[in-house]
Coordinates of C-alpha atoms in Angstrom, one line a residue:
M1362 CA 0.0 0.0 0.0
G1363 CA 3.0 2.3 -0.3
Q1364 CA 5.5 4.0 2.0
D1365 CA 5.1 5.1 5.6
V1366 CA 3.3 8.4 5.9
T1367 CA 2.6 10.5 9.0
R1368 CA 0.6 13.5 7.9
G1369 CA -3.1 13.5 9.1
A1370 CA -4.7 16.1 6.8
F1371 CA -3.8 18.2 3.7
S1372 CA -4.5 21.8 3.1
R1373 CA -5.2 23.4 -0.3
A1374 CA -1.6 24.8 -0.2
D1375 CA -0.2 21.2 0.5
R1376 CA -2.1 19.9 -2.5
A1377 CA -0.9 22.8 -4.8
R1378 CA 2.7 22.3 -3.7
Y1379 CA 2.6 18.6 -4.2
R1380 CA 1.1 18.8 -7.7
Q1381 CA 3.8 21.3 -8.7
K1382 CA 6.5 19.0 -7.2
V1383 CA 5.1 15.9 -8.9
R1384 CA 5.2 17.7 -12.3
R1385 CA 8.8 18.8 -11.6
C1386 CA 9.7 15.2 -10.8
L1387 CA 8.1 14.1 -14.0
D1388 CA 10.2 16.6 -16.0
V1389 CA 13.3 15.4 -14.4
F1390 CA 12.4 11.8 -15.0
A1391 CA 12.0 12.6 -18.8
L1392 CA 15.5 14.1 -18.8
M1393 CA 16.9 11.0 -17.0
L1394 CA 15.3 8.7 -19.5
N1395 CA 17.1 10.6 -22.3
D1396 CA 20.6 11.0 -20.7
F1397 CA 21.0 9.0 -17.5
R1398 CA 22.5 5.6 -17.1
F1399 CA 20.2 3.2 -15.4
D1400 CA 21.2 -0.1 -13.8
S1401 CA 20.4 -2.9 -16.3
D1402 CA 23.8 -4.7 -16.6
R1403 CA 22.5 -7.9 -15.0
P1404 CA 18.7 -7.6 -14.6
T1405 CA 17.2 -9.1 -11.4
T1406 CA 13.8 -10.4 -10.5
G1407 CA 11.9 -10.0 -7.2
L1408 CA 8.9 -11.5 -5.3
E1409 CA 6.4 -10.0 -2.9
I1410 CA 4.0 -12.4 -1.2
E1411 CA 1.0 -11.3 0.9
L1412 CA -0.2 -13.7 3.6
N1413 CA -3.2 -14.3 5.9
L1414 CA -3.2 -15.2 9.6
I1415 CA -5.8 -17.7 10.8
D1416 CA -6.6 -19.1 14.3
A1417 CA -7.3 -22.7 15.3
G1418 CA -10.9 -22.3 14.1
A1419 CA -9.7 -21.2 10.7
Q1420 CA -11.0 -17.7 11.3
P1421 CA -8.9 -14.6 10.5
A1422 CA -6.5 -13.9 13.4
M1423 CA -6.0 -10.1 14.0
R1424 CA -2.5 -10.5 15.4
N1425 CA 0.0 -9.3 12.7
A1426 CA 1.6 -6.8 15.2
E1427 CA 2.3 -9.5 17.7
V1428 CA 3.7 -11.9 15.0
L1429 CA 5.8 -9.1 13.5
A1430 CA 7.2 -8.1 16.9
D1431 CA 8.2 -11.7 17.6
L1432 CA 9.7 -12.2 14.1
A1433 CA 11.8 -9.1 14.2
D1434 CA 12.6 -9.7 10.5
P1435 CA 12.7 -6.7 8.2
S1436 CA 11.7 -8.8 5.2
F1437 CA 8.2 -9.1 6.8
Q1438 CA 5.9 -6.2 7.2
T1439 CA 2.3 -5.3 7.8
E1440 CA -0.4 -5.2 5.1
L1441 CA -3.7 -3.5 5.2
G1442 CA -5.6 -5.8 7.6
Q1443 CA -4.5 -7.0 11.0
F1444 CA -4.7 -10.5 9.7
N1445 CA -2.4 -9.8 6.8
L1446 CA 1.4 -9.9 6.5
E1447 CA 3.8 -9.4 3.5
I1448 CA 7.2 -10.8 2.8
N1449 CA 9.6 -9.1 0.4
V1450 CA 11.9 -11.7 -1.0
A1451 CA 15.5 -10.4 -1.8
P1452 CA 15.9 -9.9 -5.5
R1453 CA 18.1 -12.2 -7.6
V1454 CA 18.9 -13.3 -11.1
I1455 CA 17.0 -16.5 -12.1
E1456 CA 19.8 -18.0 -14.3
G1457 CA 21.0 -21.4 -13.2
D1458 CA 19.1 -22.6 -10.1
G1459 CA 17.9 -19.1 -9.2
L1460 CA 14.2 -20.2 -9.1
D1461 CA 15.2 -23.2 -6.9
V1462 CA 16.9 -20.8 -4.5
Y1463 CA 13.9 -18.6 -4.4
E1464 CA 11.7 -21.6 -3.5
R1465 CA 14.1 -22.7 -0.7
E1466 CA 14.4 -19.2 0.7
V1467 CA 10.6 -18.6 0.7
L1468 CA 9.9 -22.0 2.3
A1469 CA 12.5 -21.3 5.0
S1470 CA 11.1 -17.9 5.7
L1471 CA 7.5 -19.1 5.8
V1472 CA 8.3 -22.0 8.1
H1473 CA 10.1 -19.7 10.5
A1474 CA 7.3 -17.1 10.4
D1475 CA 4.7 -19.8 10.9
E1476 CA 6.5 -21.1 14.0
R1477 CA 6.5 -17.5 15.4
A1478 CA 2.9 -17.0 14.5
R1479 CA 1.9 -20.2 16.5
K1480 CA 3.3 -18.5 19.6
S1481 CA 0.4 -16.0 19.1
D1482 CA -2.1 -18.9 18.5
A1483 CA -2.1 -18.2 14.7
Q1484 CA -0.8 -19.8 11.5
L1485 CA 0.0 -18.6 8.0
V1486 CA -2.1 -19.3 4.9
L1487 CA -1.2 -18.5 1.3
I1488 CA -4.5 -17.8 -0.5
G1489 CA -6.0 -15.1 -2.6
I1490 CA -9.1 -14.5 -0.4
L1491 CA -9.5 -16.1 3.0
P1492 CA -12.7 -18.1 2.5
T1493 CA -13.7 -17.9 6.1
L1494 CA -13.5 -14.1 6.1
R1495 CA -16.9 -12.4 6.9
Q1496 CA -18.0 -8.9 6.3
E1497 CA -17.8 -8.1 10.0
H1498 CA -14.1 -8.8 9.8
A1499 CA -13.5 -6.2 7.1
V1500 CA -14.1 -3.1 9.1
L1501 CA -12.1 0.0 10.0
D1502 CA -11.1 -1.2 13.4
N1503 CA -9.3 -4.2 11.9
L1504 CA -6.9 -2.1 9.7
S1505 CA -3.3 -2.6 10.7
N1506 CA -1.9 -0.2 13.2
N1507 CA 0.1 1.9 10.8
P1508 CA -0.8 5.6 10.2
R1509 CA -0.5 5.2 6.4
Y1510 CA -3.5 2.8 6.2
R1511 CA -5.8 5.1 8.1
L1512 CA -4.7 8.1 6.2
L1513 CA -5.1 6.4 2.8
N1514 CA -8.6 5.2 3.9
E1515 CA -9.5 8.7 4.9
Q1516 CA -8.4 10.2 1.6
I1517 CA -10.1 7.6 -0.6
I1518 CA -13.4 7.9 1.3
N1519 CA -13.2 11.7 1.2
A1520 CA -12.5 11.6 -2.6
R1521 CA -15.4 9.3 -3.1
G1522 CA -17.7 11.3 -0.9
E1523 CA -19.9 8.3 0.0
D1524 CA -19.7 4.7 1.2
I1525 CA -18.0 2.1 -1.0
T1526 CA -20.4 -0.3 -2.8
L1527 CA -19.5 -3.9 -3.6
D1528 CA -21.6 -5.5 -6.3
I1529 CA -19.9 -8.7 -7.7
R1530 CA -21.9 -11.1 -9.8
G1531 CA -20.5 -14.5 -10.3
Q1532 CA -21.9 -18.0 -9.6
E1533 CA -23.7 -16.1 -6.8
R1534 CA -24.1 -12.5 -6.2
L1535 CA -22.6 -10.3 -3.4
Q1536 CA -23.9 -6.9 -2.6
A1537 CA -22.4 -5.0 0.3
Q1538 CA -21.7 -1.5 1.6
S1539 CA -18.7 -0.4 3.5
D1540 CA -17.6 2.9 5.1
S1541 CA -13.9 2.1 4.6
I1542 CA -11.5 0.4 2.4
A1543 CA -11.1 -2.5 4.8
A1544 CA -12.7 -5.0 2.4
E1545 CA -9.5 -4.6 0.3
S1546 CA -7.6 -6.4 3.1
A1547 CA -9.3 -9.6 1.8
C1548 CA -7.0 -9.4 -1.3
T1549 CA -3.7 -11.1 -0.9
S1550 CA -1.5 -11.2 -3.9
L1551 CA 1.7 -12.5 -5.4
Q1552 CA 3.7 -9.8 -7.1
F1553 CA 6.6 -10.3 -9.6
H1554 CA 9.3 -7.7 -10.3
L1555 CA 11.3 -7.7 -13.5
Q1556 CA 14.1 -5.2 -13.9
V1557 CA 14.5 -3.9 -17.4
A1558 CA 16.5 -1.3 -19.4
P1559 CA 14.6 2.0 -20.2
E1560 CA 14.6 1.2 -23.9
D1561 CA 13.1 -2.2 -23.3
F1562 CA 10.5 -1.3 -20.7
A1563 CA 7.7 -0.8 -23.2
L1564 CA 8.2 -4.2 -24.7
H1565 CA 8.1 -5.9 -21.3
W1566 CA 5.1 -4.0 -20.1
N1567 CA 3.1 -4.6 -23.3
A1568 CA 4.0 -8.3 -23.1
S1569 CA 2.9 -8.4 -19.4
Q1570 CA -0.5 -6.8 -20.3
A1571 CA -1.0 -9.2 -23.2
I1572 CA -0.7 -12.3 -21.1
A1573 CA -2.4 -11.1 -17.9
G1574 CA -5.6 -12.9 -18.7
V1575 CA -3.7 -16.2 -19.2
Q1576 CA -1.9 -15.7 -15.9
V1577 CA -5.1 -15.1 -14.0
A1578 CA -6.9 -18.1 -15.6
V1579 CA -4.1 -20.5 -14.8
G1580 CA -3.4 -19.1 -11.3
A1581 CA -6.9 -18.3 -10.0
N1582 CA -7.3 -19.0 -6.3
S1583 CA -10.0 -16.6 -4.9
P1584 CA -13.5 -18.1 -5.6
Y1585 CA -15.2 -17.1 -2.3
L1586 CA -15.8 -13.8 -0.5
F1587 CA -17.9 -13.3 2.5
G1588 CA -19.4 -16.8 2.1
K1589 CA -20.4 -16.3 -1.5
R1590 CA -19.1 -18.2 -4.6
L1591 CA -18.3 -15.5 -7.1
W1592 CA -15.5 -15.3 -9.7
A1593 CA -12.6 -17.8 -10.0
E1594 CA -10.4 -14.9 -9.1
T1595 CA -12.8 -12.7 -7.2
R1596 CA -9.8 -10.7 -5.9
I1597 CA -9.7 -8.8 -9.3
A1598 CA -13.3 -7.5 -8.9
L1599 CA -13.0 -6.8 -5.2
F1600 CA -9.7 -4.8 -5.5
E1601 CA -11.3 -2.7 -8.4
Q1602 CA -14.4 -1.9 -6.3
A1603 CA -13.0 -1.7 -2.7
T1604 CA -10.6 1.2 -3.5
D1605 CA -12.7 3.0 -6.1
T1606 CA -12.6 6.8 -5.5
R1607 CA -15.4 7.5 -8.0
P1608 CA -19.0 7.9 -7.2
E1609 CA -21.5 6.6 -9.8
E1610 CA -21.7 10.0 -11.6
L1611 CA -17.9 10.1 -12.3
K1612 CA -18.0 6.5 -13.5
A1613 CA -20.7 7.5 -15.9
Q1614 CA -18.5 10.3 -17.2
G1615 CA -15.7 7.8 -17.9
V1616 CA -13.3 9.0 -15.2
R1617 CA -10.5 6.4 -14.9
P1618 CA -10.4 4.1 -11.9
R1619 CA -7.3 4.0 -9.7
V1620 CA -7.3 0.2 -10.0
W1621 CA -6.6 0.1 -13.7
F1622 CA -5.8 -2.2 -16.5
G1623 CA -4.9 0.8 -18.7
E1624 CA -6.2 1.8 -22.1
R1625 CA -3.4 1.5 -24.7
W1626 CA -0.1 -0.2 -25.6
I1627 CA 2.8 2.1 -24.8
T1628 CA 6.1 3.2 -26.4
S1629 CA 7.9 4.2 -23.2
I1630 CA 7.7 4.0 -19.4
F1631 CA 7.1 7.7 -19.5
D1632 CA 3.7 7.2 -21.0
L1633 CA 2.6 5.5 -17.8
F1634 CA 4.0 8.1 -15.4
E1635 CA 2.7 10.9 -17.5
E1636 CA -0.8 9.3 -17.6
N1637 CA -0.6 9.0 -13.8
V1638 CA 0.1 12.7 -13.4
R1639 CA -2.4 13.8 -16.0
Y1640 CA -5.4 11.7 -15.0
F1641 CA -5.2 11.1 -11.2
P1642 CA -5.5 13.7 -8.5
P1643 CA -3.2 13.2 -5.5
L1644 CA -4.3 11.2 -2.5
L1645 CA -1.4 11.8 -0.2
S1646 CA 0.1 15.3 -0.7
I1647 CA 3.4 14.8 1.1
T1648 CA 6.4 16.6 -0.2
D1649 CA 10.1 16.4 0.8
D1650 CA 12.9 18.9 0.6
E1651 CA 14.6 17.5 -2.5
D1652 CA 15.1 19.7 -5.5
P1653 CA 15.3 17.0 -8.2
V1654 CA 16.7 19.5 -10.8
A1655 CA 19.5 20.5 -8.6
V1656 CA 20.3 16.9 -7.7
L1657 CA 20.4 16.0 -11.4
E1658 CA 22.5 19.0 -12.4
A1659 CA 25.0 18.1 -9.6
G1660 CA 25.5 14.6 -11.0
G1661 CA 23.4 12.9 -8.3
V1662 CA 20.5 10.5 -8.5
P1663 CA 17.1 12.2 -7.8
H1664 CA 14.9 10.3 -5.4
L1665 CA 11.7 11.7 -7.1
G1666 CA 9.8 11.0 -3.9
E1667 CA 6.5 12.7 -4.9
L1668 CA 6.4 11.0 -8.3
R1669 CA 7.0 7.6 -6.6
L1670 CA 4.4 8.2 -3.9
H1671 CA 1.8 9.2 -6.5
N1672 CA 2.6 6.1 -8.6
G1673 CA 2.1 4.0 -5.5
T1674 CA -1.5 5.3 -5.1
I1675 CA -2.5 4.2 -8.6
Y1676 CA -3.0 0.4 -8.8
R1677 CA -2.2 -0.7 -12.2
W1678 CA -2.3 -4.5 -12.7
N1679 CA 1.2 -4.1 -14.3
R1680 CA 2.8 -1.1 -12.6
P1681 CA 5.9 0.9 -13.6
V1682 CA 8.5 1.3 -10.8
Y1683 CA 11.4 3.7 -10.5
D1684 CA 13.7 2.8 -7.7
I1685 CA 17.3 3.3 -6.4
M1686 CA 19.6 0.5 -5.2
N1687 CA 23.2 1.0 -4.1
G1688 CA 23.1 4.6 -5.5
R1689 CA 22.0 3.5 -9.0
P1690 CA 18.5 4.1 -10.4
H1691 CA 16.6 1.3 -12.2
L1692 CA 13.3 0.5 -13.7
R1693 CA 11.0 -2.5 -13.0
V1694 CA 7.7 -4.0 -14.2
E1695 CA 5.7 -4.9 -11.2
N1696 CA 3.3 -7.7 -12.2
R1697 CA 0.3 -7.7 -9.7
V1698 CA -2.3 -9.9 -11.3
L1699 CA -2.0 -13.1 -9.4
P1700 CA -3.3 -14.3 -6.0
A1701 CA -1.1 -15.7 -3.3
G1702 CA -0.8 -19.6 -3.0
P1703 CA -1.8 -22.3 -3.0
T1704 CA 1.8 -23.4 -2.2
V1705 CA 5.3 -22.1 -2.6
V1706 CA 6.0 -24.5 -5.5
D1707 CA 2.8 -23.2 -7.2
Q1708 CA 3.9 -19.7 -6.8
L1709 CA 7.4 -20.4 -8.3
A1710 CA 5.7 -22.2 -11.1
N1711 CA 3.7 -19.0 -11.8
A1712 CA 6.9 -17.1 -11.6
A1713 CA 8.7 -19.3 -14.2
F1714 CA 5.7 -19.1 -16.5
Y1715 CA 5.6 -15.3 -16.3
F1716 CA 9.3 -14.6 -16.6
G1717 CA 9.7 -17.2 -19.3
L1718 CA 6.8 -16.1 -21.4
V1719 CA 7.6 -12.4 -21.2
G1720 CA 11.2 -13.1 -21.9
E1721 CA 10.3 -14.9 -25.1
L1722 CA 7.5 -12.5 -26.3
V1723 CA 9.7 -9.5 -26.2
Q1724 CA 12.1 -11.2 -28.7
H1725 CA 9.4 -11.7 -31.5
D1726 CA 9.9 -9.6 -34.6
R1727 CA 6.2 -9.0 -34.8
P1728 CA 5.2 -8.4 -31.2
I1729 CA 2.0 -10.0 -30.1
W1730 CA 0.5 -6.7 -29.0
T1731 CA 0.6 -5.5 -32.6
Q1732 CA -1.9 -8.2 -33.4
L1733 CA -4.0 -8.1 -30.2
P1734 CA -6.3 -5.1 -29.7
F1735 CA -5.8 -3.6 -26.2
S1736 CA -9.5 -3.7 -25.4
T1737 CA -9.3 -7.5 -26.2
A1738 CA -6.4 -8.0 -23.8
E1739 CA -8.5 -6.2 -21.1
E1740 CA -11.6 -8.4 -22.0
N1741 CA -9.4 -11.5 -21.7
F1742 CA -8.3 -10.4 -18.3
H1743 CA -11.8 -10.0 -16.9
T1744 CA -13.1 -13.1 -18.6
A1745 CA -10.2 -15.1 -17.1
A1746 CA -10.9 -13.7 -13.6
R1747 CA -14.5 -14.7 -13.9
E1748 CA -14.1 -18.2 -15.3
G1749 CA -10.5 -19.4 -14.5
L1750 CA -9.5 -22.5 -16.4
D1751 CA -13.0 -22.7 -18.0
A1752 CA -12.4 -19.4 -19.8
R1753 CA -12.2 -19.0 -23.6
L1754 CA -9.8 -16.2 -24.6
W1755 CA -9.1 -14.5 -27.9
W1756 CA -5.6 -14.9 -29.2
P1757 CA -4.1 -13.8 -32.5
G1758 CA -4.1 -16.5 -35.2
L1759 CA -6.3 -18.7 -33.1
G1760 CA -9.4 -16.7 -32.4
E1761 CA -11.4 -17.8 -29.4
V1762 CA -9.7 -20.7 -27.7
R1763 CA -10.0 -22.5 -24.3
V1764 CA -7.3 -21.3 -22.1
G1765 CA -5.8 -24.8 -21.3
E1766 CA -5.4 -25.4 -25.0
L1767 CA -3.7 -22.1 -25.5
V1768 CA -1.3 -22.7 -22.7
L1769 CA -0.4 -26.2 -23.7
D1770 CA 0.0 -25.6 -27.4
E1771 CA 1.3 -22.1 -27.6
M1772 CA 2.5 -20.6 -24.3
L1773 CA 4.4 -23.3 -22.5
P1774 CA 6.8 -23.8 -25.5
M1775 CA 7.3 -20.0 -25.5
A1776 CA 7.9 -19.9 -21.7
S1777 CA 10.4 -22.8 -22.0
A1778 CA 12.3 -20.9 -24.7
G1779 CA 12.2 -17.7 -22.6
L1780 CA 13.6 -19.4 -19.5
D1781 CA 16.4 -20.8 -21.7
R1782 CA 17.2 -17.2 -22.6
F1783 CA 17.5 -16.4 -18.9
G1784 CA 19.8 -19.3 -18.5
V1785 CA 17.6 -21.2 -16.2
R1786 CA 18.7 -24.8 -15.6
P1787 CA 16.7 -27.2 -17.7
A1788 CA 15.7 -29.4 -14.8
T1789 CA 14.3 -26.4 -12.9
R1790 CA 12.5 -25.1 -16.1
D1791 CA 10.8 -28.5 -16.7
R1792 CA 9.8 -29.1 -13.1
L1793 CA 8.1 -25.7 -12.7
L1794 CA 6.5 -25.4 -16.1
G1795 CA 5.4 -29.0 -15.5
V1796 CA 3.2 -27.6 -12.7
I1797 CA 1.5 -25.3 -15.1
E1798 CA 1.0 -28.1 -17.6
G1799 CA -0.5 -30.2 -14.8
R1800 CA -3.1 -27.6 -14.0
C1801 CA -4.1 -27.3 -17.6
R1802 CA -4.4 -31.0 -18.2
T1803 CA -6.3 -31.8 -15.0
G1804 CA -8.4 -28.6 -15.0
H1805 CA -7.4 -28.0 -11.4
N1806 CA -6.0 -24.8 -10.1
G1807 CA -6.6 -23.3 -6.6
A1808 CA -10.0 -22.0 -7.4
A1809 CA -11.2 -25.2 -9.0
W1810 CA -9.9 -27.3 -6.0
Q1811 CA -11.6 -25.0 -3.5
T1812 CA -15.0 -25.0 -5.2
E1813 CA -15.0 -28.8 -5.8
V1814 CA -14.1 -29.5 -2.2
V1815 CA -16.9 -27.2 -0.9
H1816 CA -19.4 -28.6 -3.3
D1817 CA -18.5 -32.1 -2.1
L1818 CA -18.8 -31.1 1.6
Q1819 CA -22.2 -29.5 1.0
E1820 CA -23.7 -32.2 -1.2
R1821 CA -22.2 -35.4 0.1
H1822 CA -21.6 -34.5 3.7
H1823 CA -24.5 -32.1 4.1
L1824 CA -22.5 -29.3 5.7
N1825 CA -23.8 -25.8 5.4
R1826 CA -21.7 -23.2 3.5
T1827 CA -19.9 -21.8 6.6
S1828 CA -18.9 -25.2 7.9
A1829 CA -17.8 -26.3 4.4
L1830 CA -15.6 -23.3 3.9
R1831 CA -14.0 -23.9 7.3
Q1832 CA -13.3 -27.6 6.6
M1833 CA -12.0 -26.8 3.1
L1834 CA -9.6 -24.2 4.5
L1835 CA -8.3 -26.7 7.0
R1836 CA -7.6 -29.2 4.3
Y1837 CA -6.0 -26.4 2.3
T1838 CA -3.5 -25.7 5.0
E1839 CA -2.4 -29.3 4.9
G1840 CA -1.7 -29.2 1.2
L1841 CA 0.1 -25.9 1.8
H1842 CA 2.4 -27.4 4.3
A1843 CA 3.2 -30.4 2.2
N1844 CA 4.2 -28.0 -0.7
E1845 CA 2.8 -30.3 -3.3
P1846 CA 1.2 -28.6 -6.4
V1847 CA -2.5 -27.9 -6.0
H1848 CA -3.4 -30.0 -9.1
T1849 CA -2.2 -33.1 -7.3
W1850 CA -4.3 -32.5 -4.2
P1851 CA -7.2 -35.0 -3.6
V1852 CA -10.8 -33.6 -3.7

């Protein structure tokens, strides 16, 4: 949800000063793209994983402050809800056994964190939306104890001017009202970071947008919210609605949402930052003392704090990132479309599929996005979120095709070639892409497993929905700890 902030209210002068500073940062960023050397000699990747805490009864455990205090590990931090945590995995290159090392590191970190959580009568779960979460859990009092969340909530609600409405129509329908953004805490995601050179950023962002629907269909893991069976990846609809600053009248006028797929293919990373500044009013008008022009003229690396803060309050599904590490600036694509879970190996399989597929698509002489209308890419994305592995998506040269067929026949060979370009060890490549293949051949990803188990518990064992969701989640945690791919789990 962005960096720590401490201000409680913003005056008109604050907003004017911030807007001016953001535009100054944008001008400096344009100069840097033309003349500055960005770090891209040995591009790295990164992972962020959001987690849930549950108690012995499989209910959300509002104990992240206790768990973090006991962990004392800077790689873990709070997320929006008191039942959420996030782990930031150290960046690395994925050549050789890099993906295997990621898997070992994440497993070790989660085992350690789970041991600490159990001291607070809680345990960790990797899942897109906690199926036992109820609407009474998603309230303002259950936001994490960090000023940035309360401030962000205040600014979004003030900008909207009315309560937030959730209306999600899937297998069933959910209608709910909220006076805060707390419902967004239900969304726990898996985020990939891919460092790229400035001249290559547009290729990688466009490729990421083009495959977003396929990623979601294969990785869907969020079929339930507040007891209702909705989309295969309900997290997409929930995130879009739970942080929407627009009342109905502004939606009708076509004002752009802050959770945004976008509206066009790009030619430069500057296109995205410029759109952010042009279309979106500030939420957090916090300025620092840096003069980015003076820093640049002195040969330094501008922090561009206001531009980065503003970028962090616009939730693109593939977000541009400007950052500085070891005194050198770099650019990243932050891929945000996937849910957490079901297991660490499933998440690393999703990573291998994403990095490999993007790595291959950017090499094509005729890029896929020159053949795929942007509006169709967005339609694929939402169709995949609704239907998961049952979705039929439109793809150049094939027309409308079932997603499993598209992945098996077209995308897995491309992902394999892309991982070869990264120098990934063949055994690692085949093991992880084999997980994606297994999901497509069996028709089982996390969402399919959850819904089939709940259906079985309700129909054969005559449990009500609440009890079935609880029992399903307890079984889910067993599969999580075994770290066996979800398509191999018994129903």
